[in-house]
Short mmCIF file of C-alpha atoms in Angstrom, two decimals:
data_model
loop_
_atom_site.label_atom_id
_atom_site.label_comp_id
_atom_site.label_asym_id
_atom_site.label_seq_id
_atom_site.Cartn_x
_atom_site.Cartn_y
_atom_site.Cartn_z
CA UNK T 30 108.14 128.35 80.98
CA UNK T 31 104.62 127.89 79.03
CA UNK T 32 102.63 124.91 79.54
CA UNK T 33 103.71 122.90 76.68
CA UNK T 34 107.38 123.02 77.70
CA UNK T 35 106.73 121.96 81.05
CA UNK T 36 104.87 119.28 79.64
CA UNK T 37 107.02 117.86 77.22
CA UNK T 38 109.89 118.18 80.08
CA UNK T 39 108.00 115.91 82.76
CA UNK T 40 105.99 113.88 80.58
CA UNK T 41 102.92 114.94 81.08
CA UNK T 42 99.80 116.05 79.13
CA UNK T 43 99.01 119.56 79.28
CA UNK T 44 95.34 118.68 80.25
CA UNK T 45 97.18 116.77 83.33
CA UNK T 46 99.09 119.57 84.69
CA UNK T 47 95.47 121.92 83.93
CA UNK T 48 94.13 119.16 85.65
CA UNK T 49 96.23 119.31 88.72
CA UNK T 50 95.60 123.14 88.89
CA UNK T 51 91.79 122.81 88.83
CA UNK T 52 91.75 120.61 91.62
CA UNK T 53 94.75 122.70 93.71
CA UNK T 54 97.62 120.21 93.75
CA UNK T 55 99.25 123.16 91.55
CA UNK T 56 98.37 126.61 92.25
CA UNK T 57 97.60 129.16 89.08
CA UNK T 58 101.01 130.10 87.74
CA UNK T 59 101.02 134.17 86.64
CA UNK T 60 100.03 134.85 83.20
CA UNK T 61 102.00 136.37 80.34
CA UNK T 62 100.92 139.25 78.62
CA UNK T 63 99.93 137.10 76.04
CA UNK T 64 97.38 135.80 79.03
CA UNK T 65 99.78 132.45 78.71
CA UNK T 66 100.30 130.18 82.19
CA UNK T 67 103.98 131.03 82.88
CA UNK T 68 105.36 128.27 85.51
CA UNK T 69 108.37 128.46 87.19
CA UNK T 70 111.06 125.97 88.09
CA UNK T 71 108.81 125.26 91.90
CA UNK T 72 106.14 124.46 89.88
CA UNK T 73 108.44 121.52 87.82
CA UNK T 74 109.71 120.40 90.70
CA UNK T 75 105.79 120.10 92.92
CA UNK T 76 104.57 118.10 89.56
CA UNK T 77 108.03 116.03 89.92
CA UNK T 78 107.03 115.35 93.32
CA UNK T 79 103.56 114.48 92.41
CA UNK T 80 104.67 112.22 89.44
CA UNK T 81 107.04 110.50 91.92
CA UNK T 82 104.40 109.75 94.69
CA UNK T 83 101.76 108.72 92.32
CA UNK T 84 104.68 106.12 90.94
CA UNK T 85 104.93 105.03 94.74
CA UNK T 86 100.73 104.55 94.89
CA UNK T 87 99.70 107.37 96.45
CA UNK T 88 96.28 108.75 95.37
CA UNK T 89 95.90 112.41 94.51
CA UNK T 90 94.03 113.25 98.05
CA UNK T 91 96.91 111.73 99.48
CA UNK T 92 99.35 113.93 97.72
CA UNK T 93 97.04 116.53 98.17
CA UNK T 94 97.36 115.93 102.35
CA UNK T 95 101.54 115.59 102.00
CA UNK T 96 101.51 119.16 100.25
CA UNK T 97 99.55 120.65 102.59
CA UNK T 98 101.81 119.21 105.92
CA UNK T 99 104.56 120.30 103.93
CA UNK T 100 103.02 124.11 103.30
CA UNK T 101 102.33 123.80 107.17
CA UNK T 102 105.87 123.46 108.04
CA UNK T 103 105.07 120.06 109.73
CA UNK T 104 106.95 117.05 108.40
CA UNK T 105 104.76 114.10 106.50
CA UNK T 106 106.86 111.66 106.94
CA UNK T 107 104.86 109.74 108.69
CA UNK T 108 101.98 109.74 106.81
CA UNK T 109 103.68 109.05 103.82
CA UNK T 110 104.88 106.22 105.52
CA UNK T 111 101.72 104.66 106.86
CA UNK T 112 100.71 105.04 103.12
CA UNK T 113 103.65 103.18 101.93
CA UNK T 114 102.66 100.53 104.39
CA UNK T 115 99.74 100.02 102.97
CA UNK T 116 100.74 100.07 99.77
CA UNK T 117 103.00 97.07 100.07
CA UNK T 118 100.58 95.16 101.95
CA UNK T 119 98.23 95.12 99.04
CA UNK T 120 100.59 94.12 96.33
CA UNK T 121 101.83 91.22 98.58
CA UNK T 122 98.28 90.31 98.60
CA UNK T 123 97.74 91.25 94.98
CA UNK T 124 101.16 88.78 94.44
CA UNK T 125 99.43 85.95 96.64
CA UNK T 126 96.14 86.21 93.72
CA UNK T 127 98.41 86.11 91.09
CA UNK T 128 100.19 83.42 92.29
CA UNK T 129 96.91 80.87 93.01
CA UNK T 130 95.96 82.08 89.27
CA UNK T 131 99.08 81.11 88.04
CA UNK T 132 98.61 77.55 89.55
CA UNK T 133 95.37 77.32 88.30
CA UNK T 134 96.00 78.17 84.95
CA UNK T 135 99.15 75.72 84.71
CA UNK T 136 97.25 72.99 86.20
CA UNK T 137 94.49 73.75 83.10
CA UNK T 138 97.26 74.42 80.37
CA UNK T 139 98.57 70.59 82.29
CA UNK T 140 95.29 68.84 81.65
CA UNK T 141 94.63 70.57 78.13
CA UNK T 142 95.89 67.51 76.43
CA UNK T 143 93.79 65.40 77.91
CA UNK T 144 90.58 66.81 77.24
CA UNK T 145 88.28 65.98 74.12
CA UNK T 146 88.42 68.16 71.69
CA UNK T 147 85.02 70.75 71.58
CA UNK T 148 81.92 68.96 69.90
CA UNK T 149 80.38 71.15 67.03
CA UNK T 150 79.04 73.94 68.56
CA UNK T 151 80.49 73.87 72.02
CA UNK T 152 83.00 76.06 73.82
CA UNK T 153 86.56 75.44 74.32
CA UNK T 154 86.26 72.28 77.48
CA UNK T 155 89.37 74.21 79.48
CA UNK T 156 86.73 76.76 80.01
CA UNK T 157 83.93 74.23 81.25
CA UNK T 158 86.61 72.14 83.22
CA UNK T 159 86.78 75.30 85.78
CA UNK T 160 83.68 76.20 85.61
CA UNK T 161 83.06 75.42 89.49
CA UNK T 162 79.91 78.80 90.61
CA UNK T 163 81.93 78.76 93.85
CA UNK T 164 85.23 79.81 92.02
CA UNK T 165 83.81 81.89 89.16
CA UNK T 166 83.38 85.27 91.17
CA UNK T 167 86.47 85.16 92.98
CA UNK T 168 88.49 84.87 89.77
CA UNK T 169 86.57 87.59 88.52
CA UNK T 170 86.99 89.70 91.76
CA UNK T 171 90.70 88.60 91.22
CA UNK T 172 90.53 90.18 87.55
CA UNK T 173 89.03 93.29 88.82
CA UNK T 174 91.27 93.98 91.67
CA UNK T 175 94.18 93.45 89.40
CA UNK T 176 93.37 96.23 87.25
CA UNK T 177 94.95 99.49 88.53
CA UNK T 178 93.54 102.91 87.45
CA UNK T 179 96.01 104.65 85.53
CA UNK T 180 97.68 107.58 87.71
CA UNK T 181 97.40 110.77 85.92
#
């Protein structure tokens, strides 16, 4: 099957699944005569697998290691699962910082009505009411950590 059907049938970008090659989580599928990539159904089912493990966190070095115990004969199991371990310990804690954001930003929605409205010129008080130094960079370290890089 040529690139664009395998594509459309997973989901995926054809620059993805290029991707994947370049860096050897795919190998090179043969060539046509037309010099087209010609993948076969192993191939759909290794970028299934990758899909699937990117959807459970794992990076593409980690995939990268599960494919090769697998093309070793020796079960990865177990790394997999020390992955997965770690993977749910950091959206419990990424649940915990969502959590003290969502009390903070009830308690300032709660006191919004109590505040003066902004003076000519000034910012919006709900801003200046939590504007404590000592809590500014771990709400923005809070931010950051809460945005995930898109898994290819």
């Amino acid at each position: 099957m040529r690139i664009g059907e395998l594509a459309g049938e997973l989901g995926l970008n054809p620059r993805t699944i290029r991707y994947y090659e370049g860096i050897g989580l795919l190998p090179e599928p043969e060539r046509t005569g037309g010099n087209y990539r010609a993948y076969s159904r192993a191939d759909a089912e290794r970028l299934r697998f990758i899909k699937a493990a990117q959807r459970l966190g794992l990076t593409l070095d980690e995939i990268r290691e599960v494919l090769a115990f697998a093309e070793r004969g020796e079960p990865p199991c177990g790394f997999v699962r020390e992955r997965l371990r770690r993977e749910v310990a950091a959206i419990d804690a990424r649940i915990a910082e969502l959590q003290a954001l969502r009390g903070e930003l009830a308690g300032l929605e709660a006191r919004a009505g109590r505040l003066p409205p902004p003076a000519e010129g000034e910012y919006c008080p709900l801003v200046h009411v939590n504007q404590d130094p000592g809590r500014a960079r771990p709400a923005a370290a809070r931010r950051a950590a809460l945005r995930m890089e898109p898994h290819l």
